[in-house]
Coordinates of C-alpha atoms and ligand atoms in Angstrom, one line a residue:
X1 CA 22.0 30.9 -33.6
X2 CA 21.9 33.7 -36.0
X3 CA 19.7 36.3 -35.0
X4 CA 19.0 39.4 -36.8
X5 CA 18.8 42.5 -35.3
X6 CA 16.9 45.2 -37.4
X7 CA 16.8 48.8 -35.8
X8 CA 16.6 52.6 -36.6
X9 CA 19.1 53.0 -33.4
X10 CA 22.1 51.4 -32.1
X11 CA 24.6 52.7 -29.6
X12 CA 27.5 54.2 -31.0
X13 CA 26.1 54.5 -34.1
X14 CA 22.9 56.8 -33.7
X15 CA 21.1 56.9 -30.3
X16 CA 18.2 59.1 -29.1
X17 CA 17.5 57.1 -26.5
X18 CA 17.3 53.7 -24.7
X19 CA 16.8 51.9 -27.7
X20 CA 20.2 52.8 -29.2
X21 CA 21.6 51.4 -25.7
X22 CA 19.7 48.1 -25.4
X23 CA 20.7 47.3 -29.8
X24 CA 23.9 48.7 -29.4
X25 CA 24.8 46.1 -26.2
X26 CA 22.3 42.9 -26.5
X27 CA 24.3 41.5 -30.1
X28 CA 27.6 42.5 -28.5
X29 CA 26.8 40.0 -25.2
X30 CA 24.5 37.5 -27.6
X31 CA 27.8 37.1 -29.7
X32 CA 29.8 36.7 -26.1
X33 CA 27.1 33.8 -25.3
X34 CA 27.6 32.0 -28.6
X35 CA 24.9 33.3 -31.3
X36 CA 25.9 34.8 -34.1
X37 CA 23.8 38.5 -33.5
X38 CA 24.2 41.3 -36.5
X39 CA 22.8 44.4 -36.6
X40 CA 21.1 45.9 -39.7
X41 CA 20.5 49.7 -39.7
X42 CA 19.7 52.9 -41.7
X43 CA 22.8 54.5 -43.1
X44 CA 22.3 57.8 -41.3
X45 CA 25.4 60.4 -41.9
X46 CA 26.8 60.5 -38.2
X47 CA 30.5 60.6 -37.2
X48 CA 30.7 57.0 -36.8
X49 CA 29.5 56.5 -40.4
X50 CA 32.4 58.6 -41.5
X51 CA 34.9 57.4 -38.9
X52 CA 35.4 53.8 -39.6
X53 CA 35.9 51.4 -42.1
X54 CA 33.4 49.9 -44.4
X55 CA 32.8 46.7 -47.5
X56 CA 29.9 46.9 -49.8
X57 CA 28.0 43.8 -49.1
X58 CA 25.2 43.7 -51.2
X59 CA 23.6 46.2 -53.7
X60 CA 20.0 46.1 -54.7
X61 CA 17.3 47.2 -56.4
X62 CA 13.5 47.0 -55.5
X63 CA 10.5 49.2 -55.5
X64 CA 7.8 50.8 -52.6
X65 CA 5.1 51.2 -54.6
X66 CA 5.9 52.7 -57.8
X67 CA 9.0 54.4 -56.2
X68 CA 11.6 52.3 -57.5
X69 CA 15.0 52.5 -55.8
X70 CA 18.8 51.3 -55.3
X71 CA 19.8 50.5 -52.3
X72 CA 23.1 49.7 -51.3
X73 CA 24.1 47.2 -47.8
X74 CA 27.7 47.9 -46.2
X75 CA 29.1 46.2 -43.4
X76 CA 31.4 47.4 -40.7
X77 CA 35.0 46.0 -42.0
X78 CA 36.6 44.9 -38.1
X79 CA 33.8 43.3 -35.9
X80 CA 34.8 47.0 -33.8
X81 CA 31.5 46.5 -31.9
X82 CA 32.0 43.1 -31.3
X83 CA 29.0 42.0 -33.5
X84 CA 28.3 42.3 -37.0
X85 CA 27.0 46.1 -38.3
X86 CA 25.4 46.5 -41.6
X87 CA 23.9 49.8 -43.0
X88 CA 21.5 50.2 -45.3
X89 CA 21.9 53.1 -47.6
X90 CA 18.8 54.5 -49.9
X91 CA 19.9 57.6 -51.7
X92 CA 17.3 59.9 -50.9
X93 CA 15.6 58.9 -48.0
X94 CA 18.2 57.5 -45.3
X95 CA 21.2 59.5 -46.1
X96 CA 20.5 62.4 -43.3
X97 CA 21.8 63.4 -40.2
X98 CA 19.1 62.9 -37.7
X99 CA 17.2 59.6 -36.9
X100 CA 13.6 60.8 -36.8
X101 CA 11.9 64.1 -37.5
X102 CA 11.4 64.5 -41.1
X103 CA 8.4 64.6 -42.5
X104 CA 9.0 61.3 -44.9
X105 CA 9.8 59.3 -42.3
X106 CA 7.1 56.9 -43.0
X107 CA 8.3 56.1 -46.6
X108 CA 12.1 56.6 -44.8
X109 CA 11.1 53.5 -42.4
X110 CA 9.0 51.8 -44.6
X111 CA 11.9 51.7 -47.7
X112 CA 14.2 50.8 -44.9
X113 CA 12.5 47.8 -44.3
X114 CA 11.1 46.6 -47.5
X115 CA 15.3 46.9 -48.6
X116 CA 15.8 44.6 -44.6
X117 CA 13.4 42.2 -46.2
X118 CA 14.5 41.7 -49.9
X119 CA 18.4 41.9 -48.6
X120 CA 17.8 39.0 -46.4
X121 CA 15.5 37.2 -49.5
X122 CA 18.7 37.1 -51.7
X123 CA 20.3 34.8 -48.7
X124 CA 21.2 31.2 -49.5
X125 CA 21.1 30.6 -45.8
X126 CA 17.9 32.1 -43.9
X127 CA 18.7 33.6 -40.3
X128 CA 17.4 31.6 -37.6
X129 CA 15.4 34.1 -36.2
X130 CA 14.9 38.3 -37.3
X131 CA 14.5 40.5 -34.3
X132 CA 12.4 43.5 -35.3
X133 CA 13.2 46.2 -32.3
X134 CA 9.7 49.1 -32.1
X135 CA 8.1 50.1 -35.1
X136 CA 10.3 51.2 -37.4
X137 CA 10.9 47.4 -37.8
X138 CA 7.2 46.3 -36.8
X139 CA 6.5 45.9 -40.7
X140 CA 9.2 43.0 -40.8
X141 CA 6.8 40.8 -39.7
X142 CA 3.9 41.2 -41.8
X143 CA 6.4 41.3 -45.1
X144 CA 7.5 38.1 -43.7
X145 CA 4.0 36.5 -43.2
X146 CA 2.2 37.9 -46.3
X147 CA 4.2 39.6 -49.0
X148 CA 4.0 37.8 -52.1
X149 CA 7.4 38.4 -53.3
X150 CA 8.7 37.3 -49.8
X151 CA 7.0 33.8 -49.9
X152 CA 10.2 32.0 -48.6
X153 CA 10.9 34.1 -45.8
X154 CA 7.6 33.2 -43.9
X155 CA 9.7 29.8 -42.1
X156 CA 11.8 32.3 -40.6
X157 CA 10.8 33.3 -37.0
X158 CA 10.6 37.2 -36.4
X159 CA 9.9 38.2 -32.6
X160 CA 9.4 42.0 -32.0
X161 CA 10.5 43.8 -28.8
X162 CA 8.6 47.0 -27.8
X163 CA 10.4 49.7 -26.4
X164 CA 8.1 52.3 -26.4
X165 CA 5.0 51.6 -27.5
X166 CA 3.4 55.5 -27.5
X167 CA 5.0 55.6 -30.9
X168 CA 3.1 53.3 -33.5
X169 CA 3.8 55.4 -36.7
X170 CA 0.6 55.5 -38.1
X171 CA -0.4 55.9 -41.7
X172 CA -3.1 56.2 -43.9
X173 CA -4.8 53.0 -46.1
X174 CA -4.2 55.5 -49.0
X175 CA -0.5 54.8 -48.5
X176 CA -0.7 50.9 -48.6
X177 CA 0.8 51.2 -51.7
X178 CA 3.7 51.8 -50.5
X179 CA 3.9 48.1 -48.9
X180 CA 4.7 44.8 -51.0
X181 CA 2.3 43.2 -52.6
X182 CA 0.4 41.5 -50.0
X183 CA -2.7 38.9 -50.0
X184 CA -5.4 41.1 -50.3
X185 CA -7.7 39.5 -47.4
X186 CA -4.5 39.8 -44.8
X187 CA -5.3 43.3 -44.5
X188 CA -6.3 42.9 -40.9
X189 CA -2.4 42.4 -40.1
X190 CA -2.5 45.7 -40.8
X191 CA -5.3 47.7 -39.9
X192 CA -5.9 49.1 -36.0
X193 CA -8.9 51.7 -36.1
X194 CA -9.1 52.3 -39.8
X195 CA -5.4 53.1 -40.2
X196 CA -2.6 51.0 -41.0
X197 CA -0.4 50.8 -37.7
X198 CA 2.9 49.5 -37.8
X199 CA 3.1 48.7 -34.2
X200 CA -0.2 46.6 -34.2
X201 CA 0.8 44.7 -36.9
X202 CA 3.8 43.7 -35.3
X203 CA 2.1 42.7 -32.4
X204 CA -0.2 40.2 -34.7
X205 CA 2.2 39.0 -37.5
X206 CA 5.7 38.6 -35.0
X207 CA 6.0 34.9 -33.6
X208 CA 6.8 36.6 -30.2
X209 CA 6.4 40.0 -28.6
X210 CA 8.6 41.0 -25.8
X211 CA 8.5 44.0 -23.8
X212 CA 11.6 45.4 -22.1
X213 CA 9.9 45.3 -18.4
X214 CA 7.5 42.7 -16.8
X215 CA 5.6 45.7 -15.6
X216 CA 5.4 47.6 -18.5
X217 CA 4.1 44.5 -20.1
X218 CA 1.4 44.5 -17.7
X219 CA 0.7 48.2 -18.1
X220 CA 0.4 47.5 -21.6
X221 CA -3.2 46.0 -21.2
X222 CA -4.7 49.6 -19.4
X223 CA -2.5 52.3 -21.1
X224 CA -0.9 52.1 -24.6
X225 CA -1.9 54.3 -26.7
X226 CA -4.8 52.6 -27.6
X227 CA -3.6 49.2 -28.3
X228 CA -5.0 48.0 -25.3
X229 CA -7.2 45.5 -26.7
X230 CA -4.6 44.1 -28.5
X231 CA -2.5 43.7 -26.0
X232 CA -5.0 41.8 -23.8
X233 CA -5.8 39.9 -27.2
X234 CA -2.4 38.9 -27.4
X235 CA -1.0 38.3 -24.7
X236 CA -0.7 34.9 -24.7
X237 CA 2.5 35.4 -27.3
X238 CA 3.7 39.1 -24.9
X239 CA 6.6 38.5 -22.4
X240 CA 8.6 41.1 -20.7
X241 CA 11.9 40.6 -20.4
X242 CA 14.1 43.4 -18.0
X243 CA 17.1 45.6 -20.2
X244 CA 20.7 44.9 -19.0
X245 CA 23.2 47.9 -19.0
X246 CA 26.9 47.2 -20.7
X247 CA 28.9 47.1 -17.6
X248 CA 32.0 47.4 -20.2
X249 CA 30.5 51.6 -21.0
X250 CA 28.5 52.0 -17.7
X251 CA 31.8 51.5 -15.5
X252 CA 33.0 54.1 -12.7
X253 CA 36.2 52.2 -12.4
X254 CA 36.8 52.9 -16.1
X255 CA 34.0 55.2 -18.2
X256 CA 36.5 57.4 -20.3
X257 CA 33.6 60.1 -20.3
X258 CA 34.0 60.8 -16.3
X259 CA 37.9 62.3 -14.5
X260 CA 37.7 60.5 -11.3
X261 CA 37.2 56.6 -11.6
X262 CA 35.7 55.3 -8.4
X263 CA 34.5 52.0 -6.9
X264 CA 32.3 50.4 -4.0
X265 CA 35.3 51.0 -1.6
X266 CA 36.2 54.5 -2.9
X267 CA 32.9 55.4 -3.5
X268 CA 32.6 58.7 -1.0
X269 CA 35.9 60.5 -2.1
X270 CA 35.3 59.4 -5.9
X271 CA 31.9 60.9 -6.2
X272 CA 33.2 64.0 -3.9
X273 CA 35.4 64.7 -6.8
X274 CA 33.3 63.9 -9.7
X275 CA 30.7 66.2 -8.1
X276 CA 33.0 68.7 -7.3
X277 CA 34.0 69.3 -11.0
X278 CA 30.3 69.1 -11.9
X279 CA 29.3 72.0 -9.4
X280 CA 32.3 73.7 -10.1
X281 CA 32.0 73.5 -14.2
X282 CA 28.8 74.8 -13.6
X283 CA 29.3 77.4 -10.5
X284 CA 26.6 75.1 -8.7
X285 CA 27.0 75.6 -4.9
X286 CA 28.4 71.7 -4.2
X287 CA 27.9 71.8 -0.1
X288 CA 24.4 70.6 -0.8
X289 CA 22.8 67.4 -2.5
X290 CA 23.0 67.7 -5.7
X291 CA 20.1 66.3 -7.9
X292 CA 20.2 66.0 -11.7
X293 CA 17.6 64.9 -14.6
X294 CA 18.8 63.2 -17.2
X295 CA 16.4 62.8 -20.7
X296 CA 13.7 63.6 -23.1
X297 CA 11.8 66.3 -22.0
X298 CA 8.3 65.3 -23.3
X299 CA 4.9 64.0 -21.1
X300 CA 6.2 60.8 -21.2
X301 CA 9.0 61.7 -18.7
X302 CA 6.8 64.1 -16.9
X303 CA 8.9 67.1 -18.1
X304 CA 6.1 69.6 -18.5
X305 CA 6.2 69.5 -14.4
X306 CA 9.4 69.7 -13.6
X307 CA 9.9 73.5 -13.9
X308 CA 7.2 73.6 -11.6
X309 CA 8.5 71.1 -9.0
X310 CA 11.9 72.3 -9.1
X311 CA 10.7 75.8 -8.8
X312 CA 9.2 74.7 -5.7
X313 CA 12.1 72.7 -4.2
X314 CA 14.2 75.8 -4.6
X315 CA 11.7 78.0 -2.8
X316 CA 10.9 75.4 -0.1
X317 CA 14.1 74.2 0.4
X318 CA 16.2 77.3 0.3
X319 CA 20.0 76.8 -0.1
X320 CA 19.2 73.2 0.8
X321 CA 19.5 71.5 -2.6
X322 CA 20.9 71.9 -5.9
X323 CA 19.7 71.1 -9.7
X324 CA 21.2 70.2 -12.7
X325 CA 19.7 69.2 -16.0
X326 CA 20.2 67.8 -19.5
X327 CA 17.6 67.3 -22.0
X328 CA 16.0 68.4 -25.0
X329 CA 12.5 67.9 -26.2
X330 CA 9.5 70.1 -26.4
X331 CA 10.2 73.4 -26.5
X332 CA 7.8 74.9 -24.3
X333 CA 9.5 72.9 -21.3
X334 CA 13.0 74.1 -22.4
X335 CA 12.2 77.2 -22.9
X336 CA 10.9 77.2 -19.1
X337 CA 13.8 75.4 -17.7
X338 CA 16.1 77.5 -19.0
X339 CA 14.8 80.8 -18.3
X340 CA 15.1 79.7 -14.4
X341 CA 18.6 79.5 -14.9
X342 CA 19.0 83.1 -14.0
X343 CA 16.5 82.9 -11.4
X344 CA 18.8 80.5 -9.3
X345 CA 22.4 80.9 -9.2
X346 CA 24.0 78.8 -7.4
X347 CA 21.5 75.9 -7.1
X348 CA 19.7 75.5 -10.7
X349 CA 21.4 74.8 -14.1
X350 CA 19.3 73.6 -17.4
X351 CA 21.4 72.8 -20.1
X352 CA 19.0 71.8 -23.3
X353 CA 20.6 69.3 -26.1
X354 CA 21.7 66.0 -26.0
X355 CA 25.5 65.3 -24.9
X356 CA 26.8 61.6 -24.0
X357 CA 29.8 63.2 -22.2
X358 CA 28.0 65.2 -19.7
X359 CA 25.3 62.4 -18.8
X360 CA 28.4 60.2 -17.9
X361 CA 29.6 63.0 -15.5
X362 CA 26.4 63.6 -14.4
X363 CA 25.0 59.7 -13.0
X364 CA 29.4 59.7 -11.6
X365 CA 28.9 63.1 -10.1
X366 CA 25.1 63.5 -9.1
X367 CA 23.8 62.6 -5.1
X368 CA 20.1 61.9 -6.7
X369 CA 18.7 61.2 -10.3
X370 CA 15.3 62.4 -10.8
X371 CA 13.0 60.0 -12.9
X372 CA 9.2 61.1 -12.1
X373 CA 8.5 59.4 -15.9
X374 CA 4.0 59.0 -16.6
X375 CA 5.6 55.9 -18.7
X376 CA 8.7 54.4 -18.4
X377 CA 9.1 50.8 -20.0
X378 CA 12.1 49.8 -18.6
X379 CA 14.3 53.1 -18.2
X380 CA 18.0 52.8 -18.7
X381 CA 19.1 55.9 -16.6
X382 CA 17.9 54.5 -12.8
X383 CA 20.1 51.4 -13.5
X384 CA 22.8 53.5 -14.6
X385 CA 22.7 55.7 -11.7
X386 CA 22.7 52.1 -9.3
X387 CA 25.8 51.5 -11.0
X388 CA 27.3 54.9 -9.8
X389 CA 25.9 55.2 -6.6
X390 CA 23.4 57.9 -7.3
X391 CA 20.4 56.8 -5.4
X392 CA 17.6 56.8 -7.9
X393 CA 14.3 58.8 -7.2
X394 CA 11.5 57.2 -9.3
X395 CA 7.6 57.4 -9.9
X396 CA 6.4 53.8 -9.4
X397 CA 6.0 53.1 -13.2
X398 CA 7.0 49.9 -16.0
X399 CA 10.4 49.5 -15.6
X400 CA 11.3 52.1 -12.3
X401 CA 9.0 49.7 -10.4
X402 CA 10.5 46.8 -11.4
X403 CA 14.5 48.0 -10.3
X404 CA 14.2 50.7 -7.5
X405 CA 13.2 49.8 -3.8
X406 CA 11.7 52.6 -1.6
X407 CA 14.3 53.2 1.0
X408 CA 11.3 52.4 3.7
X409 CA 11.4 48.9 2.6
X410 CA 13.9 46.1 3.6
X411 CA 17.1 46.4 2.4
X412 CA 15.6 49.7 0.0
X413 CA 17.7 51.9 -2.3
X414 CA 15.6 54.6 -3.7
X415 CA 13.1 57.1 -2.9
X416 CA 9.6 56.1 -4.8
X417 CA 6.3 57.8 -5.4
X418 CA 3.1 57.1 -6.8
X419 CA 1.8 59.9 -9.3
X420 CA 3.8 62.7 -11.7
X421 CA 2.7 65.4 -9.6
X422 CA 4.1 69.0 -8.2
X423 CA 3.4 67.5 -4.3
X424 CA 4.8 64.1 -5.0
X425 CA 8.1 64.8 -6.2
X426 CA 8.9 67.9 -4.0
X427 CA 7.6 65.3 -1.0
X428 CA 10.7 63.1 -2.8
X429 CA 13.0 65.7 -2.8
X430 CA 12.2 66.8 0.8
X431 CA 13.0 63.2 1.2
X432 CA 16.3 63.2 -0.7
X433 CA 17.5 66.1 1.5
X434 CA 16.7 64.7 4.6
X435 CA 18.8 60.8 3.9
X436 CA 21.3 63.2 2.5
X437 CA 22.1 64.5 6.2
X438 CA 22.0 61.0 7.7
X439 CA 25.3 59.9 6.2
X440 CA 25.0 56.0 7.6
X441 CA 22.2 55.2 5.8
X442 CA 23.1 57.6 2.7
X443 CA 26.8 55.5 2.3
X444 CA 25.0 52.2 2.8
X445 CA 22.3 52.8 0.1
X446 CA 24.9 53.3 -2.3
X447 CA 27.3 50.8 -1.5
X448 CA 24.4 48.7 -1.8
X449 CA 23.5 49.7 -5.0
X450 CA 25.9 49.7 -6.6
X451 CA 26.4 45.5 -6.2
X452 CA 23.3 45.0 -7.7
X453 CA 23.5 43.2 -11.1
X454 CA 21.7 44.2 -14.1
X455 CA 24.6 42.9 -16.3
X456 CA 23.1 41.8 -19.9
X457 CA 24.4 38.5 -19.3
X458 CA 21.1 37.3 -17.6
X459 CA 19.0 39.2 -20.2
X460 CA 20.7 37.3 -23.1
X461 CA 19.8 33.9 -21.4
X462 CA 15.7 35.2 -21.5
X463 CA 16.1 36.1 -25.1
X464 CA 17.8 33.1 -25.8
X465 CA 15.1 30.6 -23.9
X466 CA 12.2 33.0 -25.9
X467 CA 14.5 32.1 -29.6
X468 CA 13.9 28.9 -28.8
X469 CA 10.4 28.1 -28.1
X470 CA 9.8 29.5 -31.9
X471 CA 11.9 26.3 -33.9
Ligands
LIG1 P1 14.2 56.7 -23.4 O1 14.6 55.6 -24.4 O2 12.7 56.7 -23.2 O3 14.6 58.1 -23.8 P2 15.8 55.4 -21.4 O4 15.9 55.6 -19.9 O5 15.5 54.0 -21.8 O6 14.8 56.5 -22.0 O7 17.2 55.8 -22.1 C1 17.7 57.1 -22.1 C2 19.1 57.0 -22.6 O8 19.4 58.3 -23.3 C3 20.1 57.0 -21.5 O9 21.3 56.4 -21.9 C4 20.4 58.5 -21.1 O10 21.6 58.7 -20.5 C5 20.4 59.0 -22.5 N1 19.9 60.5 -22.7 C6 18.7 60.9 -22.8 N2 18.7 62.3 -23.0 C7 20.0 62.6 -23.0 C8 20.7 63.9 -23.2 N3 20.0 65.0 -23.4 N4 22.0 63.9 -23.2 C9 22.7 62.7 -23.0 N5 22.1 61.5 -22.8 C10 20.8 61.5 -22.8

């Protein structure tokens, strides 16, 4: 099959999150299965852009609204990511350093996908099925359906996976402009509360919708930034399917980031060392369990209370356990975590930006990872962490519920809780301390995780069964 991936993110490319991982790795293991998966994103100016080797595939021109623009398609010249990699360049609007966070970004994501659209219109031979990842591809579906100019592209399936659905990107009905010429009376596809909402439309126009957790999907229906309706609406087309993690990046036998490669048999003296350089690169007292946070630090991941928590476990459990973090997000909460830095020597550390290297060291050299998320669709860093060993310590949430076992349970790896709270997660860490000292079951838990299998193989297979049900 040839499925199209369309994406604002993909892993090594630009990432800000899980969403670069899951479009970075799913066309690389759809490619190893068979399909023919390519990847179509904005032409952001990052290192890799500027790094590698590139043909011009296609130049076009077309218009949003009465902005009429070039826009130029260039493809990745040696297959380096083991799919096919095409950026689209608009002068103007894509050509920036950053992903998000400018304050065009809805005519920035909207060009980018009315240039997706009328690229693919020019083919001779249509894709077999165009799959629009969160909602700066959820208008793909409705330009498919209903755009005048677009009439031949509505055969072709489009199927939309939701990744996070807190972020819809809203916009006004006085911007509709800005969107192909459409049949007037479709303007339901668009509309959710009076404004035109990307995600929603997605939801309605896509052939399929898939979520990237069974759980989350059924969160979805109570809590989704009010799209709940919808969701209940639609369900009947909504299926979650569980992220893999690229074994071939996420490896402790091999990762390139991390100095010590362990695995399942070396496990203890491998982490020992990995942790050791960690504590030591950061003069972190390494007797003691060492528990780390790895992510955005917004509500979403219950960052606003970790100062707060942490500042507790450090008080209650004196000289008993240690902290490191890595995040960036609002500023109120890095502001806070960072000022505790010098209020802790020895057993705190906060260090705010976003740095692939450190993260690596930190799931190979960590005891615990910390994941107390409000929302957490399927969450990439607990399955890393299984594949390292680091025994996971999640709020029972989307995703987190679906991959983590409370310890108490048969044949348990993690330490769960219920609600984003002070109490819960120092109860967690009180709870972390204490398996920390009983070394038997500590060393079993992560033996045991770390043979769990959350390779993308099995994932491609669910994707691949979903393509099909849409001929
Ligand atoms: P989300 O997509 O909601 O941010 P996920 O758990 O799905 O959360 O994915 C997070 C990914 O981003 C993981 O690969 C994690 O290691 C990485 N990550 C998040 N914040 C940072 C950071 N500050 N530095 C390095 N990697 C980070």
């Amino acid at each position: 099959m040839e499925i199209i991936h369309v994406s604002a993110e993909c892993y090594p490319v630009a990432k800000a999150g899980g969403l670069g991982d899951v479009v970075g790795a799913l066309p690389k293991y759809q490619c190893k299965a068979g399909h023919n998966a390519k990847v179509v994103m904005p032409m952001y100016r990052t290192k890799f852009l500027y790094n590698n080797d590139w043909v011009i595939d296609y130049k076009g021109y077309t218009n949003m609204g009465n902005y009429f623009f070039n826009y130029t398609v260039i493809k990745e010249k040696t297959n380096k990511l083991g799919f096919d990699l095409y950026l689209i360049d608009i002068y103007g609007l894509l050509d920036r350093e950053k992903i998000y966070g400018y304050d065009d970004d809805v005519d920035r994501f909207v060009a980018f996908q009315i240039a997706v659209t009328h690229w693919i219109n020019q083919w001779q031979n249509l894709p077999d099925v165009v799959h629009c990842h969160d909602y700066h591809a959820a208008l793909i579906p409705f330009m498919f359906k209903n755009a005048l100019a677009f009439r031949r592209l509505n055969m072709v399936p489009t199927i939309l996976t939701i990744h996070n659905a807190q972020y819809q990107g809203w916009f006004g009905w006085n911007r509709s402009n800005l969107l192909p010429e459409w049949d007037a009376w479709k303007w339901g596809d668009l509309d959710w509360n009076n404004t035109i909402n990307p995600l929603a439309s997605g939801i309605k126009c896509a052939w399929k919708v898939t979520t990237v957790s069974q759980s989350y999907m059924d969160e979805l229906k109570y809590n989704s930034n009010g799209l709940e309706k919808l969701f209940e609406y639609e369900k009947g087309k909504c299926i979650g399917i569980l992220n893999g993690i690229d074994n071939e990046i996420w490896n402790p036998e091999t990762d390139s980031f991390i100095t010590h490669h362990y695995k399942i048999s070396t496990i203890n003296t491998g982490k020992n060392k990995n942790k050791l350089d960690l504590c030591n690169k950061f003069s972190l007292n390494s007797e003691v369990p060492l528990v780390v946070f790895i992510g955005r630090l917004v509500g979403e991941k219950a960052a606003d209370i970790l100062p707060a928590a942490i500042n507790a476990a450090l008080n209650y459990l004196k000289g008993k356990v240690s902290f490191l973090i890595i995040g960036t997000g609002d500023f109120f909460v890095e502001d806070q975590l960072q000022k505790m830095n010098a209020a802790f020597p020895e057993y705190y550390r906060a260090e705010i930006g976003y740095n692939e290297t450190l993260s690596h060291q930190m799931y190979a050299g960590a005891d615990f990872l910390l994941m107390p998320s409000r929302v957490e669709p399927c969450g990439l860093n607990q399955m890393y962490a299984l594949r390292y060993g680091t025994i996971p310590m999640v709020r029972r949430t989307g995703g987190l519920k679906d991959t983590v076992t409370d310890m108490g349970d048969w044949e348990g790896f993690g330490i769960c809780f219920n609600n984003a709270t002070v109490e819960d997660i120092l109860y967690a860490i009180v709870r972390a301390v204490e398996v920390y000292d009983d070394k038997t079951h500590f060393n079993w838990m992560r033996k045991h995780m770390m043979k769990i299998d959350h390779s993308w193989e099995n994932t491609v297979q669910q994707y691949t069964n979903v393509y099909t049900t849409l001929k």
